CSV table of C-alpha atoms in Angstrom, one decimal:
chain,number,residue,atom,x,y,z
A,1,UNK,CA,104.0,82.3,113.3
A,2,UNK,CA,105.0,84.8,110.8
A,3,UNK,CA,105.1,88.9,112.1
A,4,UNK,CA,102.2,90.9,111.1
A,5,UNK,CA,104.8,93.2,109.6
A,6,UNK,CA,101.6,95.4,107.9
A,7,UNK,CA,99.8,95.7,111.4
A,8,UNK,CA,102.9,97.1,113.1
A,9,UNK,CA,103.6,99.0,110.5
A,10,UNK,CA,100.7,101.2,110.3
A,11,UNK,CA,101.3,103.2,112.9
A,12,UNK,CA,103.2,106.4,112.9
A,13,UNK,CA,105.1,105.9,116.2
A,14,UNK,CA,105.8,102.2,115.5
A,15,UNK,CA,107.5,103.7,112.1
A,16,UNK,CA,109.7,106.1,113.9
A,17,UNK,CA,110.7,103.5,116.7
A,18,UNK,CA,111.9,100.7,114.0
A,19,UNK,CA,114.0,103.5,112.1
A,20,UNK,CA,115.6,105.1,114.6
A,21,UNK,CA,116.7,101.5,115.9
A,22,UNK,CA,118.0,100.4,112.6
A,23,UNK,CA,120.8,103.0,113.0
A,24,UNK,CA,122.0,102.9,116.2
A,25,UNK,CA,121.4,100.8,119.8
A,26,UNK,CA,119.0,102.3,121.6
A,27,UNK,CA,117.4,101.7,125.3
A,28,UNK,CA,113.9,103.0,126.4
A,29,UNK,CA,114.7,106.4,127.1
A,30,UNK,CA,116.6,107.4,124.5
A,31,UNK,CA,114.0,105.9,121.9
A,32,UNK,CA,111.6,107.9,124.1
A,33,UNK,CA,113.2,111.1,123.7
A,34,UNK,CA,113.7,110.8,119.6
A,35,UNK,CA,109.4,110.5,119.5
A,36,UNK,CA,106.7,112.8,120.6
A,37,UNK,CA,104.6,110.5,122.4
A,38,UNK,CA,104.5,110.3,126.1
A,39,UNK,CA,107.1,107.5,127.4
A,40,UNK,CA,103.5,105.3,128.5
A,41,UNK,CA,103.4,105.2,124.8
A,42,UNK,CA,106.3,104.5,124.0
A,43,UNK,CA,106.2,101.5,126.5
A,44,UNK,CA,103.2,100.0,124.9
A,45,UNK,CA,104.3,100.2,121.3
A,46,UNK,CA,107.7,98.1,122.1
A,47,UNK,CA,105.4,95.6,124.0
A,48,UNK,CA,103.5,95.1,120.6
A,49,UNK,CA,106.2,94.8,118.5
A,50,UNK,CA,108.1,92.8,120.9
A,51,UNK,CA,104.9,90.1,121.1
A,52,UNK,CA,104.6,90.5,117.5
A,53,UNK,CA,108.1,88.9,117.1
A,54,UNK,CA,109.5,92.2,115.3
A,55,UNK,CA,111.8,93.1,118.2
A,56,UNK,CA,114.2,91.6,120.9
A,57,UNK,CA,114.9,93.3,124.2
A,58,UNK,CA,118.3,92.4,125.9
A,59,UNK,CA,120.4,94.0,128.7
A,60,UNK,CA,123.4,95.8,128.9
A,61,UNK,CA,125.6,96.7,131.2
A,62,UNK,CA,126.7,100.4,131.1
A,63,UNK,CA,129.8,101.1,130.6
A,64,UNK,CA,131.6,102.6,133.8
A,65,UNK,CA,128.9,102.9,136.3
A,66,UNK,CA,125.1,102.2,137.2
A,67,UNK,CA,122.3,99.7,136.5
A,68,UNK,CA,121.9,97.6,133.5
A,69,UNK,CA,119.8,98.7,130.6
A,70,UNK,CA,116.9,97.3,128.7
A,71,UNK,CA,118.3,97.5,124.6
A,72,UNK,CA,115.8,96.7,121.7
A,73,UNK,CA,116.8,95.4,118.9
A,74,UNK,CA,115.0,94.2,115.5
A,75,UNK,CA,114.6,90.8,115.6
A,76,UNK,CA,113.7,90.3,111.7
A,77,UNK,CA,115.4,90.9,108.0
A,78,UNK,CA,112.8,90.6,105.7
A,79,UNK,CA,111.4,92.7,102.5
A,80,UNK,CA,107.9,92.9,100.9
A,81,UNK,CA,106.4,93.6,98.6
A,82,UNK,CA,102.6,94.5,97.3
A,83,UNK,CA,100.3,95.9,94.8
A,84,UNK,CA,96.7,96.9,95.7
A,85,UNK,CA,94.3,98.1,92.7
A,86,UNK,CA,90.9,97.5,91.5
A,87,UNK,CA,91.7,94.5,89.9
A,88,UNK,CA,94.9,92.9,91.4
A,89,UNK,CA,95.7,92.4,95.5
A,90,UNK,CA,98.8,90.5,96.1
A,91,UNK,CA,101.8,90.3,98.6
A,92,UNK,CA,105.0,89.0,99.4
A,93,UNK,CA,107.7,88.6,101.9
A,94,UNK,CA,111.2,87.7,101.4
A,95,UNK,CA,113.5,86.5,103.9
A,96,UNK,CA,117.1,88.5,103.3
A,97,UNK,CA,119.6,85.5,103.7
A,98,UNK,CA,122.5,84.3,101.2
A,99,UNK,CA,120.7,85.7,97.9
A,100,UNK,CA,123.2,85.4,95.2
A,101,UNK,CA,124.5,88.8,93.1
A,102,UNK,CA,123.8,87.9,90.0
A,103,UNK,CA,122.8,89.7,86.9
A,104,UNK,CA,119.4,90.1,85.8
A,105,UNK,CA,118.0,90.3,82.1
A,106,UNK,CA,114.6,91.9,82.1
A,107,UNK,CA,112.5,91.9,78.6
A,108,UNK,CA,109.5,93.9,79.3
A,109,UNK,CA,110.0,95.5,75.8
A,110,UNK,CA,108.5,92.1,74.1
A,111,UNK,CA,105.8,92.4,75.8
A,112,UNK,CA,102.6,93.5,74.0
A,113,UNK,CA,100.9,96.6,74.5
A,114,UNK,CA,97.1,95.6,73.5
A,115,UNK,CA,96.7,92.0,72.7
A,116,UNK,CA,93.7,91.0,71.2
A,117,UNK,CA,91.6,87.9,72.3
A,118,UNK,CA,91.7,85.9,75.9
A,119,UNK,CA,94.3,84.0,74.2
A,120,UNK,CA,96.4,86.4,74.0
A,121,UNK,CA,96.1,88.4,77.0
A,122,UNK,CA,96.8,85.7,79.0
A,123,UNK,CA,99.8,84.3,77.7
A,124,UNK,CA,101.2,88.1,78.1
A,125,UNK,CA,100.1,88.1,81.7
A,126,UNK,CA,101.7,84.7,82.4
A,127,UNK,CA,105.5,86.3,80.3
A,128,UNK,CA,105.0,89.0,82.5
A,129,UNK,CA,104.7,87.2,85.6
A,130,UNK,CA,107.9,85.7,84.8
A,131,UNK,CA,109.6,88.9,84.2
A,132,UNK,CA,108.2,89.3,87.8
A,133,UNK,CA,109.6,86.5,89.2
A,134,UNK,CA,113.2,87.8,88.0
A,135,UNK,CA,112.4,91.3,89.4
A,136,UNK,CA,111.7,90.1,92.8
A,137,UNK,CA,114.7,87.4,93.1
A,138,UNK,CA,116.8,90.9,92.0
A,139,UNK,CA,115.1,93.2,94.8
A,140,UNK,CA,115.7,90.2,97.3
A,141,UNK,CA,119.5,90.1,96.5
A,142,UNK,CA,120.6,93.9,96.2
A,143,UNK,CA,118.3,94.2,99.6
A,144,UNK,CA,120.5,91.4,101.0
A,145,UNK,CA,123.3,92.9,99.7
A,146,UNK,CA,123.0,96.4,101.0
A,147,UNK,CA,121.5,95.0,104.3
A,148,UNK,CA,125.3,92.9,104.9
A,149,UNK,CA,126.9,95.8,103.8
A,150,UNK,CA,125.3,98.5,106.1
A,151,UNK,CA,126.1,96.5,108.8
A,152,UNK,CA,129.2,96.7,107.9
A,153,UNK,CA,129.3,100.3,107.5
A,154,UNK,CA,128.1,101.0,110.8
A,155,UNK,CA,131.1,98.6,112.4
A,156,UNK,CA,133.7,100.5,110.7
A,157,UNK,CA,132.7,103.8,111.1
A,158,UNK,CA,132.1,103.4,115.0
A,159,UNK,CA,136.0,101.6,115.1
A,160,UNK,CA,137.4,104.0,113.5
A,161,UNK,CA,135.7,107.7,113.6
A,162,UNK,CA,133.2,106.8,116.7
A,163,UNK,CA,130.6,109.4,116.3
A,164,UNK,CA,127.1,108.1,117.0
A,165,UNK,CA,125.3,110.8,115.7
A,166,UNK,CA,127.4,111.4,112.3
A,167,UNK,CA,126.6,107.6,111.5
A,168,UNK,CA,123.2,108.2,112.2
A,169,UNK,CA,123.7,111.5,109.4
A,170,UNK,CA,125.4,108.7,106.9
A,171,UNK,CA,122.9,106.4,107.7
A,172,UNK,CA,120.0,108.4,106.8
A,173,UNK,CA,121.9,109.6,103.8
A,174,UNK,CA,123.1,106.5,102.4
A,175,UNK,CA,119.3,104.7,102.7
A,176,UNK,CA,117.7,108.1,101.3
A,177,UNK,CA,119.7,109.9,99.2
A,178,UNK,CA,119.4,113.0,100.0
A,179,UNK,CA,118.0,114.8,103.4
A,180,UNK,CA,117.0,118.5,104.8
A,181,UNK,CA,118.9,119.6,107.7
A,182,UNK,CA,115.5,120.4,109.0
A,183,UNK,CA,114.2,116.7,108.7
A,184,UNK,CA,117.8,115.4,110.5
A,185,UNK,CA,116.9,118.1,113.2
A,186,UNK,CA,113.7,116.6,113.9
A,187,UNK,CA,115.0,113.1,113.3
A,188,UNK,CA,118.3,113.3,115.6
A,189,UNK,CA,116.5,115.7,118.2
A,190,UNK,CA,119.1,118.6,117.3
A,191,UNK,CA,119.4,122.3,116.8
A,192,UNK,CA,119.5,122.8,113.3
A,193,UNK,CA,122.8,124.7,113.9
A,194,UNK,CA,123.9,121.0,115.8
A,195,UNK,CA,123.2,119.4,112.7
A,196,UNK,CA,124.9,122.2,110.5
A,197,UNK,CA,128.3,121.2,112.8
A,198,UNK,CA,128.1,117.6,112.9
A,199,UNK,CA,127.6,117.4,108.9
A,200,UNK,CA,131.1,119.6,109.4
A,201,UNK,CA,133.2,117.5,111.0
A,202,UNK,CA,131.5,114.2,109.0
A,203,UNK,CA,132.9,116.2,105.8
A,204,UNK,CA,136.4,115.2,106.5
A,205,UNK,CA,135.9,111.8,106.5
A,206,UNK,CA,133.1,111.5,103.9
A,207,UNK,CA,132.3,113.5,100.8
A,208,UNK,CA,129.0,115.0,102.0
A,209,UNK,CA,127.6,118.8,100.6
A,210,UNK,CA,125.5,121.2,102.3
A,211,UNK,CA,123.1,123.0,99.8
A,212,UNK,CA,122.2,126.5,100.0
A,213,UNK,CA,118.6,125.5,100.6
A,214,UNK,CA,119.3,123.2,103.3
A,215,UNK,CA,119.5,120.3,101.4
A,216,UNK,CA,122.5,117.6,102.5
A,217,UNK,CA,123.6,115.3,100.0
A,218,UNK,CA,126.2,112.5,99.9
A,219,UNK,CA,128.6,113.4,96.6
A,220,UNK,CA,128.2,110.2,94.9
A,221,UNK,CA,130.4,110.5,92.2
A,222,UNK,CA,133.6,111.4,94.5
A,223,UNK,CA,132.6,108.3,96.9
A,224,UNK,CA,132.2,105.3,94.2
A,225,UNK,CA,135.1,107.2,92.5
A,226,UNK,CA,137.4,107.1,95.9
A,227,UNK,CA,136.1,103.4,96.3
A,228,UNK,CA,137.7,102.0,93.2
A,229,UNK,CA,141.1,103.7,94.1
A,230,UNK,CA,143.2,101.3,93.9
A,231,UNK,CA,142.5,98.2,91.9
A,232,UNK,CA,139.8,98.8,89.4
A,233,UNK,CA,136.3,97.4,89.6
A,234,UNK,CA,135.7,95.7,86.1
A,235,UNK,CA,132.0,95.7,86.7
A,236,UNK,CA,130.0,96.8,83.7
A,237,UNK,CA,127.4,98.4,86.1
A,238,UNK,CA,128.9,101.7,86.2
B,1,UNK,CA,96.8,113.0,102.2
B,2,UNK,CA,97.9,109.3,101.0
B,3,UNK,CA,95.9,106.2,102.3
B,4,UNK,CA,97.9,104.7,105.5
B,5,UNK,CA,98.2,101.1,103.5
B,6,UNK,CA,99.9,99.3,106.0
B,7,UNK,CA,97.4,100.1,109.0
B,8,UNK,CA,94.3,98.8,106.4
B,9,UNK,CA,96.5,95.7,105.1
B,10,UNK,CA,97.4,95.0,109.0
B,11,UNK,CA,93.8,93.6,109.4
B,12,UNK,CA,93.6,89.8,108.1
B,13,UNK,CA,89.3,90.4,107.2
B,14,UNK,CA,90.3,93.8,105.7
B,15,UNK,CA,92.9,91.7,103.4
B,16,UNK,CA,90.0,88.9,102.3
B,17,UNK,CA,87.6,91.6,101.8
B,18,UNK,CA,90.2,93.6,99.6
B,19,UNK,CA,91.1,90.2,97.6
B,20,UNK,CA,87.0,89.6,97.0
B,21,UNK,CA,87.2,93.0,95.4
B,22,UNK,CA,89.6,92.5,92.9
B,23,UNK,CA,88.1,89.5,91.7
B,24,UNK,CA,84.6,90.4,90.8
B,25,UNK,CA,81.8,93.5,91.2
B,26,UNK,CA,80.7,92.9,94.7
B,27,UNK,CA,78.0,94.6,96.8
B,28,UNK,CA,77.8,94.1,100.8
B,29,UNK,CA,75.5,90.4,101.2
B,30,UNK,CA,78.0,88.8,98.8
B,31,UNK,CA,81.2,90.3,100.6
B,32,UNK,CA,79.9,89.4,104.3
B,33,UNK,CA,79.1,85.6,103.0
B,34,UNK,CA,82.8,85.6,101.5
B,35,UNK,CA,84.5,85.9,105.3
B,36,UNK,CA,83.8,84.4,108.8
B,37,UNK,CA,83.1,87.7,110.4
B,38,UNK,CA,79.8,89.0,111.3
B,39,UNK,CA,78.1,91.4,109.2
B,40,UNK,CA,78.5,94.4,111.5
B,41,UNK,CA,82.3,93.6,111.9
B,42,UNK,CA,82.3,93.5,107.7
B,43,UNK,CA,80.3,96.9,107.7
B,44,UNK,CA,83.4,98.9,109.7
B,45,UNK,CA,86.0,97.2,107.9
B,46,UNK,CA,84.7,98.9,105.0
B,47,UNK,CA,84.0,102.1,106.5
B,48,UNK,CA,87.3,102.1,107.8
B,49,UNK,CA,88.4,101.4,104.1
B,50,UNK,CA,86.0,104.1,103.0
B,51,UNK,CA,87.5,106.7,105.6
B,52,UNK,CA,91.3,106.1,104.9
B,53,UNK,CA,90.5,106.3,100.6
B,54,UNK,CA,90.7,102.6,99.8
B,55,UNK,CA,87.5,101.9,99.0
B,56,UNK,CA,84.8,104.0,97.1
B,57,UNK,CA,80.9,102.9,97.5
B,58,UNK,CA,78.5,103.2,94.9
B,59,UNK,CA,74.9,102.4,94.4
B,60,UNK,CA,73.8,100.4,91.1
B,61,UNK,CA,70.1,99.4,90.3
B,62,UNK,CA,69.8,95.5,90.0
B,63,UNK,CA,69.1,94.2,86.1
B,64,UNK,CA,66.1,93.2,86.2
B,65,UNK,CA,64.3,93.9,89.7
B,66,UNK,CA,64.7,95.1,93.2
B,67,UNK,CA,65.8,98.3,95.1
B,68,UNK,CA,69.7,99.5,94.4
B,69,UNK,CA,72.4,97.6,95.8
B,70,UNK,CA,75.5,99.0,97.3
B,71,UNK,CA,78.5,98.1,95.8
B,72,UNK,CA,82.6,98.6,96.4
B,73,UNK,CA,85.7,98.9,94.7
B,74,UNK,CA,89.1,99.9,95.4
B,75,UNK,CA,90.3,103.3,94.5
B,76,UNK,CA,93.7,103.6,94.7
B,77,UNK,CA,96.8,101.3,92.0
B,78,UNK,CA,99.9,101.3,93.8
B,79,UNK,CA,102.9,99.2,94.4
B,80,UNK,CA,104.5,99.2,97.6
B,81,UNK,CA,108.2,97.9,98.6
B,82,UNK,CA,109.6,97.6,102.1
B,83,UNK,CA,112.7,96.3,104.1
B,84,UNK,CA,113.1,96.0,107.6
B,85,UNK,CA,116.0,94.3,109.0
B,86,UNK,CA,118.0,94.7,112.4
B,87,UNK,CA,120.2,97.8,110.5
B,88,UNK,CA,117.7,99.2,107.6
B,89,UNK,CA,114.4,100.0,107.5
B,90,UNK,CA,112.4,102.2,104.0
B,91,UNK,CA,109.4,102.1,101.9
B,92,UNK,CA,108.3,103.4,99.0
B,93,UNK,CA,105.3,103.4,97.1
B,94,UNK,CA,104.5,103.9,93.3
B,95,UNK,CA,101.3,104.6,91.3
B,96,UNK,CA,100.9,102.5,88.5
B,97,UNK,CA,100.1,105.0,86.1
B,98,UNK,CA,102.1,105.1,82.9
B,99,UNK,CA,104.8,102.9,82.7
B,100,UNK,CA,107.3,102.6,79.8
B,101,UNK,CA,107.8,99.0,78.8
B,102,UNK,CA,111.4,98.6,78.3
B,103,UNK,CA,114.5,96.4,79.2
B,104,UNK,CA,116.2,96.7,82.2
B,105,UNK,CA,119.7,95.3,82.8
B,106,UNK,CA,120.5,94.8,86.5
B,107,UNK,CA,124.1,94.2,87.3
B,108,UNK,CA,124.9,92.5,90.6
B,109,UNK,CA,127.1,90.3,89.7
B,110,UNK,CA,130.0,93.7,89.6
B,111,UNK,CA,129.0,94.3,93.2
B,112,UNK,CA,131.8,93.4,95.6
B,113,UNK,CA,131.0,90.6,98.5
B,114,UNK,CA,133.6,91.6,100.6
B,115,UNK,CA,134.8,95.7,100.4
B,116,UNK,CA,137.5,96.9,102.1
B,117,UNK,CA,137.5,99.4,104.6
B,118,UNK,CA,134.7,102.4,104.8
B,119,UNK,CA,135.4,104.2,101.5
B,120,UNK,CA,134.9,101.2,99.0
B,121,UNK,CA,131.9,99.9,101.3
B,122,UNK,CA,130.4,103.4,100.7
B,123,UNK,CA,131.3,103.0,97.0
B,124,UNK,CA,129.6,99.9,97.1
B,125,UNK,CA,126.4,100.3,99.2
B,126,UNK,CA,125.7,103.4,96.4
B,127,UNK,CA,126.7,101.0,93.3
B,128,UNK,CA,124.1,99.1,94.7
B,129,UNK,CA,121.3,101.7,95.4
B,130,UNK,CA,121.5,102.6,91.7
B,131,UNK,CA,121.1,98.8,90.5
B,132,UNK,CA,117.6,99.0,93.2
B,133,UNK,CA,116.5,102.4,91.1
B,134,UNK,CA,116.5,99.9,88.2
B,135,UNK,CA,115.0,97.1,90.1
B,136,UNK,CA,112.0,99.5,91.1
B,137,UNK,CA,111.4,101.0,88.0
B,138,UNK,CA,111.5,97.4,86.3
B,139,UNK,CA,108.9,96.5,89.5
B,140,UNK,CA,106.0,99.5,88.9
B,141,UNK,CA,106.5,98.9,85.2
B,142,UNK,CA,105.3,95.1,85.3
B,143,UNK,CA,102.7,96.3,87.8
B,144,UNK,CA,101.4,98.7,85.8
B,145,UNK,CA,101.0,95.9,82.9
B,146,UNK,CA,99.5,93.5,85.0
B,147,UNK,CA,97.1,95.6,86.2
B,148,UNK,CA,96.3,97.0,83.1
B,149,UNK,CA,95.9,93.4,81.5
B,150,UNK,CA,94.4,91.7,84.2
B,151,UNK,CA,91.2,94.1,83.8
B,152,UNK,CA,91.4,93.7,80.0
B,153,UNK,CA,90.8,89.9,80.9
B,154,UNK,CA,88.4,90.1,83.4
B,155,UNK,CA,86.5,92.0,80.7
B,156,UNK,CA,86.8,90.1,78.0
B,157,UNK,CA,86.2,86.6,79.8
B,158,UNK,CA,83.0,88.4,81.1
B,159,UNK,CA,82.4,88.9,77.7
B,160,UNK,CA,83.0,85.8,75.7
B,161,UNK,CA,82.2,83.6,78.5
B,162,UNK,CA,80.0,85.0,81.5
B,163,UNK,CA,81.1,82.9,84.1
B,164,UNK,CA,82.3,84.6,87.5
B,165,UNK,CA,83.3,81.5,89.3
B,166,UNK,CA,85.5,80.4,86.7
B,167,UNK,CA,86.8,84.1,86.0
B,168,UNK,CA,87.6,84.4,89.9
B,169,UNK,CA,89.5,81.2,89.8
B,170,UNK,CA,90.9,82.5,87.0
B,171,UNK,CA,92.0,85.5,88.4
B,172,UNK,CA,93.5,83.7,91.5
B,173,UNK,CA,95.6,81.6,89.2
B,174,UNK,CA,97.0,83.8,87.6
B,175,UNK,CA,98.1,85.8,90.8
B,176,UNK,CA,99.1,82.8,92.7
B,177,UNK,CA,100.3,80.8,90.0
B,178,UNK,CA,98.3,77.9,91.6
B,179,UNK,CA,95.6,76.7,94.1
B,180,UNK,CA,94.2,73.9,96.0
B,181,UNK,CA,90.9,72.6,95.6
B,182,UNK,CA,90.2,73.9,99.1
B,183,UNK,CA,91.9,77.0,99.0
B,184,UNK,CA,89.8,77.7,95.9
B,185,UNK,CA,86.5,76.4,97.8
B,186,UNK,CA,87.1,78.5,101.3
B,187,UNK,CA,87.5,81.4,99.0
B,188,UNK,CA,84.6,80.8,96.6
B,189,UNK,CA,82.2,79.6,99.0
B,190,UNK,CA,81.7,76.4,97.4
B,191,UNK,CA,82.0,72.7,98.3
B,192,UNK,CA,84.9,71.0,96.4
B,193,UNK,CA,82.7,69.1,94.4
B,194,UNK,CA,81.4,72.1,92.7
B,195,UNK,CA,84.9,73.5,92.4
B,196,UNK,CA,85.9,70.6,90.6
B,197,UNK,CA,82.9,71.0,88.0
B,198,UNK,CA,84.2,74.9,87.6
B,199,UNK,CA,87.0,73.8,86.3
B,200,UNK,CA,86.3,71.4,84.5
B,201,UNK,CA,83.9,73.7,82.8
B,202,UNK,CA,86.8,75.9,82.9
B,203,UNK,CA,89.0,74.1,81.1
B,204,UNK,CA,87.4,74.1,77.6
B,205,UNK,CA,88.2,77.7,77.4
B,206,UNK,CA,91.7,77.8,79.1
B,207,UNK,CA,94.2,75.3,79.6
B,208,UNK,CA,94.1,74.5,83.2
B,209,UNK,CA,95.1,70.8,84.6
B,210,UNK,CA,93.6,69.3,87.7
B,211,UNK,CA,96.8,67.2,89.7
B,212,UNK,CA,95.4,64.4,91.8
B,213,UNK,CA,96.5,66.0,94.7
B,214,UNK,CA,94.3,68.6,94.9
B,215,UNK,CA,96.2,71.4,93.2
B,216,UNK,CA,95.1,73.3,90.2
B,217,UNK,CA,97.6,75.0,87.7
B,218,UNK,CA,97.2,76.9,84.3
B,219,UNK,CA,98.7,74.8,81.5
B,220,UNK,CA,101.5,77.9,81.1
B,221,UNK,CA,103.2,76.0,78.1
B,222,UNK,CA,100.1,75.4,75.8
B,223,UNK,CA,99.0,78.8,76.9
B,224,UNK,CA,102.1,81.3,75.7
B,225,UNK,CA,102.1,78.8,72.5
B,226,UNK,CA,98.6,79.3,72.0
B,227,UNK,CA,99.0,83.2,72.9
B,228,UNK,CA,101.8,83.3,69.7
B,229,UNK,CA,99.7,81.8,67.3
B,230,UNK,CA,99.4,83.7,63.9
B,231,UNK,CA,102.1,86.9,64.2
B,232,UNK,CA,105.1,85.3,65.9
B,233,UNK,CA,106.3,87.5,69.5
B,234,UNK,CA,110.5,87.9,68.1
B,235,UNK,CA,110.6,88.9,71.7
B,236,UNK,CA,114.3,87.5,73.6
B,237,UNK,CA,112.6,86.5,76.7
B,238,UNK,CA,110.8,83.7,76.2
């Protein structure tokens, strides 16, 4: 049976939970301690999820000494979509698996603004919903895409700089764009001074500013420029 | 404060009762005969609705006799995307207010499979953030149209024709692309036999083809060729 993605989803806790284990492992306690609800809680809302078929719990062995731990992970890779108005109510879920990167063409400029006559009207409904259909394979692949590729980012920078809590920082950044120090505070249950010295020391590694205002920003142009060092990506994109 | 979207939508009744609404004017009686539920169950559902600013109620005097009826309709016209997979999890939503119609070129195909080491997969994962700005602007643009056109046909079959069977089956084709007889029957209330005689009423207004399996499609050919009669569409899409 397919997850009720939309019932776990609307709850506030549930939210926090599935973000804060897309970015690193996480057992009970510590996804405990990154929410505000009491552990009871915490205990029921990873029960629901886990019936619900959005998450996995496995154990681990820690590393040099005592018991084995209960780990969640997320158990799905799947995006949506949906539109809700007065007159339309549709939805749709997409299952992230070997999407092909392809270019898309997409002519919504043909499209007319006030047809007149049923005639009309619908055959601009039915070109439209054909530039949908385009639209959605393009959001399934670059969602495929990025989803491989963050994956991959988290590997890499465990092997080779090892800090749990600057990844999360990237993390955050790289899905967001752009974040307050205040927000990773909350988010990464840190001082905001914490935060202030672990966006430091992630600066040598990646080009990340600090704002006057406390906003923390990845410096895109330096990044895409350092990652075509090298040989040069042909790609028209950019 | 925004509507919480995904708690209504995680409610399978709340979801029927939303679809109804799109479809056609509806006031309580005809919304509790459209789903199994009892009546009592359909009247929180919509006060649940009411409370979270889905739904607004309003009272409307019956044409020609009897005390006024309360009626429904959905208040808010947004778009919603989400992914959730073992290392990512966002969402967004858009109001579909104002859209430009234009072109949008979205280059995957420049996006590298397999980037090596953390700089180009940072290089990379932003590439491919930029190519999803597109993909969302090109996705709340459609939506917007199709909202906006999908009312101007509900009026204007209203209008010229009056029927609101065949304008919800209609309306469901054009969302769904197709139906079964039975779908169409659960959702109408309606034995199949009086489906059937819907469409074929149906079908000396719109091009719609009855397969002998049971499934029911809009003729989409005859319909953009009939759509372009008279002025040509130059448009490169089709």
């Amino acid at each position: 049976m397919e997850p009720d993605v939309f019932y776990i989803l609307g709850n506030k806790v549930r939210r926090d939970l599935l973000s804060h284990l897309t970015c690193t492992e996480c057992y009970f306690s510590l996804l405990s301690s990154r929410v505000t609800v009491s552990s009871t809680a915490v205990a029921k809302h990873l029960k629901i999820m886990e019936r619900e078929g959005i998450l996995q719990s496995y154990e681990k062995e820690e590393r040099f000494i005592g018991p084995t731990k209960k780990y969640y992970r997320i158990s799905i890779a799947k995006s949506y979509v949906l539109t809700l108005t007065p007159d339309m109510f549709w939805y749709k879920g997409f299952d992230l698996d070997g999407a092909e990167l392809k270019d898309f063409q997409v002519n919504l400029s043909s499209l007319k603004e006030d047809p007149q006559g049923l005639s009309e009207m619908l055959s601009e409904f039915l070109k439209a919903n054909r530039e949908l259909e385009k639209i959605l394979e393009a959001f399934r692949a670059v969602e495929a895409y990025r989803n491989k590729l963050i994956k991959m980012i988290k590997e890499e920078y465990l092997k080779s700089i090892g800090d749990m809590t600057q990844l999360a920082i990237l993390h955050y950044l790289l899905l967001n764009g752009e974040a307050t120090i205040e927000e990773l505070s909350d988010r990464l249950n840190l001082k905001e001074r914490e935060v202030r010295e672990k966006i430091e020391e992630m600066s040598r590694f990646i080009p990340v500013k600090m704002i006057n205002d406390g906003r923390v920003l990845l410096d895109e142009a330096k990044i895409i420029e350092g990652g075509n060092n090298g040989e040069e990506n042909p790609g028209k994109g950019e």
